Amino acid sequence: METLEKSGLNIAKIREEFPILDQKVNGKPLVYFDNAATNQKPRRVIEALANHYKTDNANIHRGIHTLAERSTAAFEETRHAVREFINANEAEEIIFTKGTSESINLVASSWGRKFLEEGDEILISAMEHHSNIVPWQMIAEEKSAQVKVMPIDENGDIILAEVDKLITEKTKMVAFNHASNSLGTINPVKEIVAKARKVGAKVLIDGAQATSHLEVDVQDLDADFYAFSAHKMYGPTGLGILYGKRTLLEKMPPYQGGGEMIKEVTFEGTTYNDIPYKFEAGTPDIANVVAFKKAIDFIDELGKDKIAAHENELLSYATTEIEKIDGVKVIGKANEKVSVLSFSVEGIHHFDIGMWMDAKGVAVRTGHHCTQPLMDFFCIEGTVRASFSVYNTIEEIDIFTQALKDTISKFKK
Ligand code: C6P
């Protein structure tokens, strides 16, 4: 008989779809808890990638031969699947990029260059990934604009009362993450969007840590831009998505020049293609886009509500277990969290914990997680971070907790 978890999912069966999980690392069964960095790929994604190269590979939008037509159709099919997945109004509002970082850079560079003026303000949050800080600092410097920061409290929640004071007529862009990669905090997107709307500011949501856990409906959220990465949602690496409202994308200049983004080129000048192609210069990562459709199918088949239920169970069990251990301090205790568990251990450097856990087959991330200003806020250099995906189990958390206890006792001797 098949055993279903509380969530209603058959995790043992799901694990069979992930060949990478079935291995030993340093002589111990792999426990992969670095899912916020990138999660693992189901067999159907790996096979779609190989099959594309085996049977359909050709450049897209350029040829009239059969392989080119097949390749183009599969590529555009994924665009439609992404549209549906985040409930965008039109497939033309979906742009393929290299990752969340490139999606944000595209907006900062193209929208920022066109619409920002001297004295304007860009509002980000204290828990942003460097990818949602640095592109804004770069364009702010170019435009003599200013980057301001929404503060957070000790639990890792944005202080909404302070946001009211920071959003003014000068605010032109509010950019923040849907969920934090270091703390797990799920941010109140709709409330902040409503505040931005009062002054006519645009909103960019960094959805890198949200799309594999939470229902995302860009129309309901009323996001102007929504950026995310395929590799954090069981899809291939090197592929990102930018959603943008048509009205904005049409007014924005191209981000890069090259093939495919043009209508006509002469040495006197160029007319640009329509969206989304205007923003997709050069040959895109065709095979990865094609394979990404299978990752979306995988999430849809399981259902986001069931995935979230399982991951929440893992998060709450793991949090309770590690809080029982002497010297362990959980960093990030927001009311609503995705399955990210950051912590520090008194007197032991996070890198040492990470290395000893790896020796026991447990993969966790250590360091500042590309959120150095956030680490400064907590007056720490970094954390140990365990992050869970749908294929993880309660038994793996027991192995992780034991490995952590063993590591701590080694250092306390
Ligand atoms: N965070 C982590 O271990 P890219 O690398 O472009 O796919 O995604 C960047 C990015 C942007 N925003 C958030 C909230 C993120 O978590 C990430 C990637 C990984 O936490 C790698 S640093």
Short mmCIF file of C-alpha atoms and ligand atoms in Angstrom, two decimals:
data_model
loop_
_atom_site.label_atom_id
_atom_site.label_comp_id
_atom_site.label_asym_id
_atom_site.label_seq_id
_atom_site.Cartn_x
_atom_site.Cartn_y
_atom_site.Cartn_z
CA MET A 1 0.00 0.00 0.00
CA GLU A 2 1.25 3.51 -0.77
CA THR A 3 1.81 5.75 2.24
CA LEU A 4 0.63 9.30 1.91
CA GLU A 5 1.98 12.12 4.09
CA LYS A 6 -0.33 14.49 5.97
CA SER A 7 -0.22 16.74 2.91
CA GLY A 8 -1.77 13.95 0.83
CA LEU A 9 1.43 13.53 -1.20
CA ASN A 10 3.28 10.26 -1.68
CA ILE A 11 6.81 11.52 -0.96
CA ALA A 12 8.49 8.15 -1.52
CA LYS A 13 7.05 8.08 -5.05
CA ILE A 14 8.01 11.71 -5.65
CA ARG A 15 11.60 10.93 -4.61
CA GLU A 16 11.80 8.26 -7.31
CA GLU A 17 11.52 11.05 -9.87
CA PHE A 18 14.79 12.60 -8.60
CA PRO A 19 17.76 10.39 -9.53
CA ILE A 20 20.27 12.66 -7.78
CA LEU A 21 18.75 11.95 -4.36
CA ASP A 22 19.63 8.27 -4.58
CA GLN A 23 23.34 8.50 -3.74
CA LYS A 24 25.81 8.49 -0.89
CA VAL A 25 27.92 11.54 -0.10
CA ASN A 26 30.97 10.96 2.05
CA GLY A 27 29.72 7.45 2.68
CA LYS A 28 26.33 8.61 3.99
CA PRO A 29 22.94 8.86 2.24
CA LEU A 30 22.60 12.35 0.76
CA VAL A 31 20.32 14.71 2.66
CA TYR A 32 19.88 17.69 0.36
CA PHE A 33 18.77 20.75 2.34
CA ASP A 34 20.15 23.48 0.06
CA ASN A 35 16.99 23.91 -1.95
CA ALA A 36 16.79 27.69 -1.65
CA ALA A 37 20.07 27.89 -3.58
CA THR A 38 18.77 25.58 -6.28
CA ASN A 39 16.49 22.60 -6.00
CA GLN A 40 16.90 19.24 -7.75
CA LYS A 41 15.43 18.27 -11.13
CA PRO A 42 12.90 15.53 -11.74
CA ARG A 43 13.65 12.92 -14.39
CA ARG A 44 11.08 14.41 -16.78
CA VAL A 45 13.01 17.73 -16.88
CA ILE A 46 16.34 15.98 -17.44
CA GLU A 47 14.82 13.81 -20.18
CA ALA A 48 13.09 16.75 -21.89
CA LEU A 49 16.44 18.51 -22.08
CA ALA A 50 18.16 15.48 -23.62
CA ASN A 51 15.23 14.75 -25.95
CA HIS A 52 15.23 18.27 -27.28
CA TYR A 53 18.85 17.87 -28.37
CA LYS A 54 18.20 14.34 -29.63
CA THR A 55 15.22 15.11 -31.86
CA ASP A 56 14.21 18.79 -32.20
CA ASN A 57 17.27 21.00 -31.84
CA ALA A 58 17.21 24.02 -34.17
CA ASN A 59 17.31 27.77 -33.72
CA ILE A 60 13.92 29.38 -33.13
CA HIS A 61 11.86 32.06 -34.93
CA ARG A 62 14.33 31.98 -37.83
CA GLY A 63 13.93 28.84 -39.93
CA ILE A 64 11.04 27.50 -41.97
CA HIS A 65 12.30 23.91 -41.84
CA THR A 66 10.57 21.29 -39.71
CA LEU A 67 13.05 21.18 -36.82
CA ALA A 68 12.99 24.99 -36.53
CA GLU A 69 9.21 24.92 -36.43
CA ARG A 70 9.15 22.17 -33.79
CA SER A 71 11.73 23.94 -31.68
CA THR A 72 9.91 27.28 -31.92
CA ALA A 73 6.57 25.69 -31.04
CA ALA A 74 8.01 23.98 -27.93
CA PHE A 75 9.75 27.20 -26.85
CA GLU A 76 6.57 29.26 -27.18
CA GLU A 77 4.55 26.54 -25.47
CA THR A 78 6.60 27.14 -22.32
CA ARG A 79 5.91 30.87 -22.54
CA HIS A 80 2.18 30.06 -22.52
CA ALA A 81 2.64 27.65 -19.60
CA VAL A 82 4.47 30.36 -17.61
CA ARG A 83 1.70 32.84 -18.39
CA GLU A 84 -0.84 30.43 -16.98
CA PHE A 85 1.34 29.53 -14.00
CA ILE A 86 1.52 33.14 -12.74
CA ASN A 87 -1.80 34.21 -14.30
CA ALA A 88 -0.36 36.95 -16.49
CA ASN A 89 -2.84 38.54 -18.84
CA GLU A 90 -0.91 37.72 -22.02
CA ALA A 91 2.00 35.48 -23.06
CA GLU A 92 3.71 38.57 -24.55
CA GLU A 93 4.23 39.82 -20.99
CA ILE A 94 6.61 36.89 -20.29
CA ILE A 95 10.28 37.51 -21.11
CA PHE A 96 12.95 34.82 -20.85
CA THR A 97 16.22 35.89 -19.22
CA LYS A 98 19.22 34.18 -17.58
CA GLY A 99 17.77 34.35 -14.05
CA THR A 100 16.15 36.54 -11.43
CA SER A 101 19.30 38.66 -11.37
CA GLU A 102 19.12 39.40 -15.08
CA SER A 103 15.37 40.05 -14.89
CA ILE A 104 15.93 42.71 -12.22
CA ASN A 105 18.90 44.18 -14.09
CA LEU A 106 16.72 44.43 -17.19
CA VAL A 107 14.11 46.51 -15.37
CA ALA A 108 16.61 48.67 -13.48
CA SER A 109 18.52 49.35 -16.66
CA SER A 110 15.71 49.76 -19.20
CA TRP A 111 12.84 51.16 -17.09
CA GLY A 112 15.25 53.06 -14.83
CA ARG A 113 17.13 54.72 -17.66
CA LYS A 114 13.89 55.88 -19.28
CA PHE A 115 11.80 56.87 -16.27
CA LEU A 116 14.10 57.83 -13.36
CA GLU A 117 15.13 61.42 -12.85
CA GLU A 118 17.41 63.31 -10.49
CA GLY A 119 16.05 63.27 -6.92
CA ASP A 120 13.74 60.29 -7.49
CA GLU A 121 13.71 57.52 -4.92
CA ILE A 122 13.78 53.73 -5.19
CA LEU A 123 12.52 51.89 -2.12
CA ILE A 124 13.86 48.41 -1.37
CA SER A 125 13.73 46.35 1.84
CA ALA A 126 16.39 45.49 4.41
CA MET A 127 16.13 41.79 3.55
CA GLU A 128 16.90 42.04 -0.18
CA HIS A 129 19.25 39.72 -2.03
CA HIS A 130 22.18 41.58 -3.59
CA SER A 131 20.45 41.05 -6.95
CA ASN A 132 17.69 43.40 -5.82
CA ILE A 133 20.07 45.96 -4.31
CA VAL A 134 23.03 46.41 -6.62
CA PRO A 135 21.14 47.00 -9.94
CA TRP A 136 19.19 49.79 -8.20
CA GLN A 137 22.34 51.32 -6.74
CA MET A 138 23.90 51.29 -10.20
CA ILE A 139 21.01 53.06 -11.91
CA ALA A 140 20.54 55.42 -8.95
CA GLU A 141 24.13 56.55 -9.28
CA GLU A 142 23.72 57.11 -13.01
CA LYS A 143 20.51 59.11 -12.54
CA SER A 144 21.39 60.90 -9.27
CA ALA A 145 18.46 59.11 -7.67
CA GLN A 146 18.45 57.64 -4.17
CA VAL A 147 17.94 54.12 -2.82
CA LYS A 148 15.98 54.01 0.46
CA VAL A 149 15.36 51.00 2.68
CA MET A 150 12.21 49.64 4.35
CA PRO A 151 13.34 48.53 7.82
CA ILE A 152 12.57 45.17 9.41
CA ASP A 153 12.08 44.05 13.02
CA GLU A 154 13.98 41.39 14.97
CA ASN A 155 11.65 38.65 13.73
CA GLY A 156 12.41 39.55 10.14
CA ASP A 157 9.12 41.24 9.23
CA ILE A 158 9.02 44.55 7.33
CA ILE A 159 7.83 47.35 9.66
CA LEU A 160 4.82 48.54 7.68
CA ALA A 161 4.30 51.70 9.75
CA GLU A 162 7.78 52.83 8.70
CA VAL A 163 6.97 52.11 5.06
CA ASP A 164 4.20 54.72 5.22
CA LYS A 165 6.78 57.33 6.19
CA LEU A 166 9.21 56.28 3.45
CA ILE A 167 6.80 56.21 0.50
CA THR A 168 6.46 59.77 -0.77
CA GLU A 169 5.82 61.60 -4.03
CA LYS A 170 9.54 61.11 -4.75
CA THR A 171 9.20 57.29 -4.71
CA LYS A 172 9.17 55.97 -8.28
CA MET A 173 9.92 52.28 -7.71
CA VAL A 174 9.29 49.91 -4.80
CA ALA A 175 11.29 46.68 -5.20
CA PHE A 176 11.23 43.87 -2.65
CA ASN A 177 11.13 40.11 -2.40
CA HIS A 178 7.99 38.02 -2.14
CA ALA A 179 9.91 35.68 0.19
CA SER A 180 13.33 36.14 1.77
CA ASN A 181 16.09 33.65 0.92
CA SER A 182 17.89 34.17 4.24
CA LEU A 183 14.97 34.39 6.67
CA GLY A 184 12.08 32.74 4.86
CA THR A 185 9.79 35.71 5.57
CA ILE A 186 6.77 35.93 3.24
CA ASN A 187 6.20 39.61 2.65
CA PRO A 188 2.76 41.28 2.55
CA VAL A 189 2.96 42.05 -1.15
CA LYS A 190 -0.58 43.37 -1.61
CA GLU A 191 -0.32 45.77 1.33
CA ILE A 192 2.94 47.24 0.07
CA VAL A 193 1.65 47.45 -3.51
CA ALA A 194 -1.38 49.39 -2.21
CA LYS A 195 0.95 51.86 -0.48
CA ALA A 196 3.02 52.27 -3.66
CA ARG A 197 -0.11 52.90 -5.72
CA LYS A 198 -1.08 55.87 -3.54
CA VAL A 199 1.92 57.79 -4.89
CA GLY A 200 1.90 56.24 -8.37
CA ALA A 201 5.13 54.28 -7.82
CA LYS A 202 5.83 51.13 -9.82
CA VAL A 203 6.46 47.81 -8.06
CA LEU A 204 8.93 45.03 -8.81
CA ILE A 205 8.60 41.78 -6.90
CA ASP A 206 11.59 39.45 -6.62
CA GLY A 207 9.82 36.09 -6.65
CA ALA A 208 12.94 33.88 -6.67
CA GLN A 209 12.02 32.21 -3.38
CA ALA A 210 8.25 32.25 -3.85
CA THR A 211 7.32 30.53 -7.09
CA SER A 212 7.97 26.95 -5.99
CA HIS A 213 6.11 27.37 -2.68
CA LEU A 214 3.34 29.96 -3.02
CA GLU A 215 0.43 30.60 -5.38
CA VAL A 216 1.50 33.54 -7.52
CA ASP A 217 -1.12 35.53 -9.39
CA VAL A 218 0.55 38.63 -10.80
CA GLN A 219 -2.77 40.26 -11.66
CA ASP A 220 -4.15 39.73 -8.19
CA LEU A 221 -0.91 41.02 -6.64
CA ASP A 222 -1.02 43.92 -9.11
CA ALA A 223 2.77 43.67 -9.59
CA ASP A 224 4.20 45.78 -12.40
CA PHE A 225 7.16 43.43 -12.67
CA TYR A 226 7.71 39.95 -11.22
CA ALA A 227 11.14 38.28 -11.51
CA PHE A 228 12.01 34.63 -10.87
CA SER A 229 14.37 31.75 -11.73
CA ALA A 230 13.56 28.35 -13.23
CA HIS A 231 16.30 26.57 -11.27
CA LYS A 232 14.60 27.24 -7.93
CA MET A 233 11.43 25.51 -9.14
CA TYR A 234 12.73 22.10 -10.27
CA GLY A 235 13.71 23.57 -13.65
CA PRO A 236 17.05 24.06 -15.42
CA THR A 237 19.79 26.46 -14.36
CA GLY A 238 20.60 29.57 -16.38
CA LEU A 239 16.98 30.46 -17.11
CA GLY A 240 14.95 33.29 -15.61
CA ILE A 241 11.64 34.93 -16.23
CA LEU A 242 10.55 38.52 -16.13
CA TYR A 243 6.86 39.31 -16.11
CA GLY A 244 6.00 42.91 -16.92
CA LYS A 245 2.74 44.68 -17.63
CA ARG A 246 2.35 45.24 -21.38
CA THR A 247 1.75 48.98 -20.94
CA LEU A 248 5.13 49.34 -19.24
CA LEU A 249 7.15 46.92 -21.37
CA GLU A 250 5.99 48.69 -24.53
CA LYS A 251 7.29 52.03 -23.26
CA MET A 252 10.66 50.62 -22.19
CA PRO A 253 13.71 50.68 -24.50
CA PRO A 254 15.49 47.38 -25.34
CA TYR A 255 17.95 46.11 -22.75
CA GLN A 256 20.42 44.59 -25.22
CA GLY A 257 20.85 44.85 -28.99
CA GLY A 258 21.23 41.90 -31.35
CA GLY A 259 19.37 39.36 -33.41
CA GLU A 260 15.64 38.75 -32.89
CA MET A 261 14.96 42.02 -31.02
CA ILE A 262 14.66 44.05 -34.25
CA LYS A 263 12.05 44.64 -36.96
CA GLU A 264 14.41 46.25 -39.44
CA VAL A 265 18.06 47.26 -39.35
CA THR A 266 19.81 49.68 -41.67
CA PHE A 267 23.11 51.46 -41.07
CA GLU A 268 21.04 54.60 -40.54
CA GLY A 269 18.97 53.12 -37.72
CA THR A 270 16.90 50.25 -36.34
CA THR A 271 13.26 49.66 -35.53
CA TYR A 272 12.64 47.33 -32.63
CA ASN A 273 10.54 44.19 -32.47
CA ASP A 274 7.34 43.89 -30.43
CA ILE A 275 7.32 42.54 -26.87
CA PRO A 276 8.52 40.07 -25.68
CA TYR A 277 11.09 39.69 -28.49
CA LYS A 278 12.31 43.27 -28.06
CA PHE A 279 13.88 42.06 -24.80
CA GLU A 280 15.23 38.71 -26.02
CA ALA A 281 18.31 39.59 -28.07
CA GLY A 282 20.30 36.70 -29.51
CA THR A 283 19.69 32.96 -29.42
CA PRO A 284 18.02 32.19 -26.09
CA ASP A 285 18.55 29.09 -23.95
CA ILE A 286 16.09 27.13 -26.10
CA ALA A 287 16.57 23.64 -24.62
CA ASN A 288 16.25 24.90 -21.05
CA VAL A 289 13.09 26.82 -21.87
CA VAL A 290 11.61 23.71 -23.48
CA ALA A 291 12.53 21.53 -20.47
CA PHE A 292 11.18 24.11 -18.00
CA LYS A 293 7.64 23.31 -19.17
CA LYS A 294 8.06 19.89 -17.52
CA ALA A 295 9.01 21.52 -14.20
CA ILE A 296 5.84 23.60 -14.33
CA ASP A 297 3.84 20.43 -15.09
CA PHE A 298 5.50 18.74 -12.09
CA ILE A 299 4.47 21.54 -9.69
CA ASP A 300 0.96 21.74 -11.16
CA GLU A 301 0.47 17.98 -10.88
CA LEU A 302 1.39 17.95 -7.18
CA GLY A 303 -0.48 21.18 -6.45
CA LYS A 304 1.03 24.21 -4.70
CA ASP A 305 -1.30 23.80 -1.70
CA LYS A 306 -0.05 20.25 -1.08
CA ILE A 307 3.58 21.23 -1.65
CA ALA A 308 3.20 24.08 0.84
CA ALA A 309 1.46 21.84 3.37
CA HIS A 310 4.31 19.30 3.24
CA GLU A 311 7.06 21.92 3.37
CA ASN A 312 5.36 23.72 6.27
CA GLU A 313 5.26 20.47 8.19
CA LEU A 314 9.00 19.99 7.58
CA LEU A 315 9.77 23.58 8.56
CA SER A 316 7.80 23.48 11.76
CA TYR A 317 9.24 20.09 12.81
CA ALA A 318 12.83 21.14 12.02
CA THR A 319 12.40 24.46 13.86
CA THR A 320 11.05 22.75 16.98
CA GLU A 321 13.84 20.15 16.93
CA ILE A 322 16.78 22.54 16.53
CA GLU A 323 15.41 25.01 19.07
CA LYS A 324 15.79 22.23 21.67
CA ILE A 325 19.56 22.22 21.09
CA ASP A 326 21.67 24.34 23.44
CA GLY A 327 23.33 27.33 21.75
CA VAL A 328 21.22 27.24 18.58
CA LYS A 329 19.51 30.51 17.65
CA VAL A 330 16.98 30.65 14.82
CA ILE A 331 17.40 33.77 12.68
CA GLY A 332 14.10 34.76 11.08
CA LYS A 333 10.91 34.17 13.02
CA ALA A 334 8.39 35.91 10.82
CA ASN A 335 4.72 35.03 11.16
CA GLU A 336 4.59 33.62 7.66
CA LYS A 337 7.57 31.78 6.21
CA VAL A 338 8.54 29.62 3.26
CA SER A 339 10.59 26.53 4.12
CA VAL A 340 13.86 28.29 4.96
CA LEU A 341 15.47 27.73 8.36
CA SER A 342 18.48 29.94 9.15
CA PHE A 343 20.33 29.63 12.41
CA SER A 344 23.56 30.32 14.22
CA VAL A 345 25.31 28.25 16.87
CA GLU A 346 26.97 30.03 19.75
CA GLY A 347 30.75 29.80 19.60
CA ILE A 348 30.96 27.85 16.32
CA HIS A 349 31.54 29.42 12.91
CA HIS A 350 28.82 28.63 10.34
CA PHE A 351 31.42 27.34 7.83
CA ASP A 352 32.64 24.78 10.38
CA ILE A 353 29.08 23.58 10.95
CA GLY A 354 28.52 23.32 7.18
CA MET A 355 31.72 21.33 6.64
CA TRP A 356 31.00 18.85 9.42
CA MET A 357 27.41 18.42 8.28
CA ASP A 358 28.69 17.69 4.76
CA ALA A 359 30.96 14.99 6.16
CA LYS A 360 27.74 13.37 7.38
CA GLY A 361 26.09 13.64 3.97
CA VAL A 362 23.95 16.68 4.88
CA ALA A 363 24.06 19.59 2.40
CA VAL A 364 23.23 22.97 3.96
CA ARG A 365 24.26 26.44 2.86
CA THR A 366 26.46 28.63 5.03
CA GLY A 367 27.46 32.28 4.73
CA HIS A 368 25.70 35.57 4.10
CA HIS A 369 23.45 34.15 1.35
CA CYS A 370 24.05 37.28 -0.80
CA THR A 371 22.28 39.39 1.82
CA GLN A 372 25.17 41.17 3.54
CA PRO A 373 23.16 44.22 4.72
CA LEU A 374 20.68 41.82 6.35
CA MET A 375 23.52 40.02 8.16
CA ASP A 376 24.76 43.45 9.34
CA PHE A 377 21.29 44.13 10.77
CA PHE A 378 21.51 40.96 12.86
CA CYS A 379 25.18 41.76 13.70
CA ILE A 380 26.35 38.42 12.30
CA GLU A 381 28.62 37.39 9.43
CA GLY A 382 26.38 34.62 8.22
CA THR A 383 24.13 31.73 9.15
CA VAL A 384 23.69 28.04 8.54
CA ARG A 385 20.65 27.63 6.30
CA ALA A 386 18.57 24.50 5.79
CA SER A 387 15.88 24.83 3.14
CA PHE A 388 13.35 22.20 2.18
CA SER A 389 11.66 21.03 -1.01
CA VAL A 390 8.76 18.71 -1.61
CA TYR A 391 10.97 15.59 -1.81
CA ASN A 392 12.42 16.07 1.69
CA THR A 393 11.24 13.97 4.62
CA ILE A 394 10.83 14.01 8.38
CA GLU A 395 13.42 11.18 8.56
CA GLU A 396 15.94 13.45 6.81
CA ILE A 397 15.28 16.15 9.40
CA ASP A 398 16.09 13.63 12.13
CA ILE A 399 19.40 12.85 10.37
CA PHE A 400 20.11 16.58 10.03
CA THR A 401 19.30 17.27 13.69
CA GLN A 402 21.51 14.41 14.86
CA ALA A 403 24.34 15.58 12.58
CA LEU A 404 24.01 19.07 14.05
CA LYS A 405 24.10 17.74 17.62
CA ASP A 406 27.16 15.59 16.83
CA THR A 407 28.91 18.55 15.22
CA ILE A 408 28.22 20.82 18.18
CA SER A 409 29.41 18.23 20.70
CA LYS A 410 32.64 17.78 18.69
CA PHE A 411 33.38 21.51 19.07
CA LYS A 412 32.28 21.72 22.69
CA LYS A 413 34.70 18.96 23.79
N1 C6P B 1 19.47 33.02 -4.08
C1 C6P B 1 20.38 31.47 -2.43
O1 C6P B 1 21.12 30.53 -2.09
P1 C6P B 1 19.60 33.95 -9.63
O2 C6P B 1 20.96 33.61 -9.07
O3 C6P B 1 19.66 35.10 -10.58
O4 C6P B 1 18.86 32.77 -10.12
O5 C6P B 1 18.74 34.42 -8.34
C2 C6P B 1 19.18 35.49 -7.54
C3 C6P B 1 18.30 35.66 -6.36
C4 C6P B 1 17.49 36.78 -6.27
N2 C6P B 1 16.61 36.94 -5.26
C5 C6P B 1 16.49 36.03 -4.28
C6 C6P B 1 15.49 36.25 -3.20
C7 C6P B 1 17.29 34.88 -4.29
O6 C6P B 1 17.16 33.98 -3.32
C8 C6P B 1 18.24 34.70 -5.34
C9 C6P B 1 19.15 33.51 -5.35
C10 C6P B 1 20.31 31.85 -3.90
O7 C6P B 1 19.70 32.08 -1.62
C11 C6P B 1 21.69 32.03 -4.47
S1 C6P B 1 22.56 33.37 -3.72
#
